[in-house]
């Protein structure tokens, strides 16, 4: 690929599994050179999101619940 997203960073939210729209977007961004971070909500999703992030070469994952101000402040 031509590296259209080379040097760009993105945050992927809402990833649930490898069938998610967010997964398709993340794969294309990574394919074009973007550096990605992934958020998840709760342990159940962490078990799915962390391996998917690793598949795209990202080790930057974190828990984030946008309905909780305490989570957003962290």
Short mmCIF file of C-alpha atoms in Angstrom, two decimals, residues 7-73:
data_model
loop_
_atom_site.label_atom_id
_atom_site.label_comp_id
_atom_site.label_asym_id
_atom_site.label_seq_id
_atom_site.Cartn_x
_atom_site.Cartn_y
_atom_site.Cartn_z
CA UNK A 7 2.61 8.99 10.60
CA UNK A 8 -1.05 9.25 11.64
CA UNK A 9 -2.54 7.92 14.85
CA UNK A 10 -6.05 6.68 15.48
CA UNK A 11 -8.22 5.55 18.37
CA UNK A 12 -10.51 2.62 17.64
CA UNK A 13 -13.58 2.49 19.90
CA UNK A 14 -16.51 0.09 19.74
CA UNK A 15 -14.58 -2.97 18.62
CA UNK A 16 -16.39 -6.12 19.75
CA UNK A 17 -15.00 -8.87 17.52
CA UNK A 18 -13.51 -9.58 14.10
CA UNK A 19 -16.93 -9.05 12.49
CA UNK A 20 -17.29 -5.46 13.80
CA UNK A 21 -17.32 -2.49 11.46
CA UNK A 22 -14.62 -1.05 13.75
CA UNK A 23 -12.41 -4.07 12.93
CA UNK A 24 -12.71 -3.48 9.19
CA UNK A 25 -11.82 0.18 9.66
CA UNK A 26 -8.88 -0.68 11.93
CA UNK A 27 -7.49 -3.20 9.43
CA UNK A 28 -7.59 -0.68 6.58
CA UNK A 29 -6.03 2.08 8.69
CA UNK A 30 -3.22 -0.26 9.77
CA UNK A 31 -2.77 -1.46 6.19
CA UNK A 32 -2.17 2.15 5.16
CA UNK A 33 0.36 2.75 7.93
CA UNK A 34 -1.63 4.23 10.84
CA UNK A 35 -0.54 3.67 14.43
CA UNK A 36 -3.61 2.53 16.36
CA UNK A 37 -4.84 2.45 19.95
CA UNK A 38 -7.88 0.43 21.02
CA UNK A 39 -10.34 0.96 23.84
CA UNK A 40 -12.66 -1.60 25.37
CA UNK A 41 -15.36 -1.67 28.04
CA UNK A 42 -15.01 -4.40 30.65
CA UNK A 43 -13.11 -7.65 31.02
CA UNK A 44 -15.25 -9.60 28.55
CA UNK A 45 -14.38 -7.23 25.71
CA UNK A 46 -10.75 -6.95 26.83
CA UNK A 47 -10.37 -10.68 26.15
CA UNK A 48 -11.43 -10.05 22.54
CA UNK A 49 -9.97 -6.60 21.81
CA UNK A 50 -6.43 -7.10 23.12
CA UNK A 51 -5.65 -10.08 20.82
CA UNK A 52 -7.19 -8.27 17.83
CA UNK A 53 -5.10 -5.17 18.55
CA UNK A 54 -1.99 -7.35 18.76
CA UNK A 55 -2.88 -8.86 15.38
CA UNK A 56 -2.46 -5.37 13.90
CA UNK A 57 0.75 -4.72 15.82
CA UNK A 58 -0.76 -2.51 18.52
CA UNK A 59 -0.01 -2.97 22.19
CA UNK A 60 -1.80 0.23 23.23
CA UNK A 61 -5.15 -0.88 24.66
CA UNK A 62 -7.09 0.56 27.58
CA UNK A 63 -10.43 0.33 29.33
CA UNK A 64 -12.79 3.22 28.66
CA UNK A 65 -16.46 3.59 29.57
CA UNK A 66 -17.69 6.83 27.98
CA UNK A 67 -20.75 6.83 30.24
CA UNK A 68 -18.47 7.25 33.28
CA UNK A 69 -16.65 10.55 33.82
CA UNK A 70 -14.20 8.80 36.16
CA UNK A 71 -13.22 6.44 33.35
CA UNK A 72 -12.73 9.35 30.96
CA UNK A 73 -10.57 11.25 33.44
#
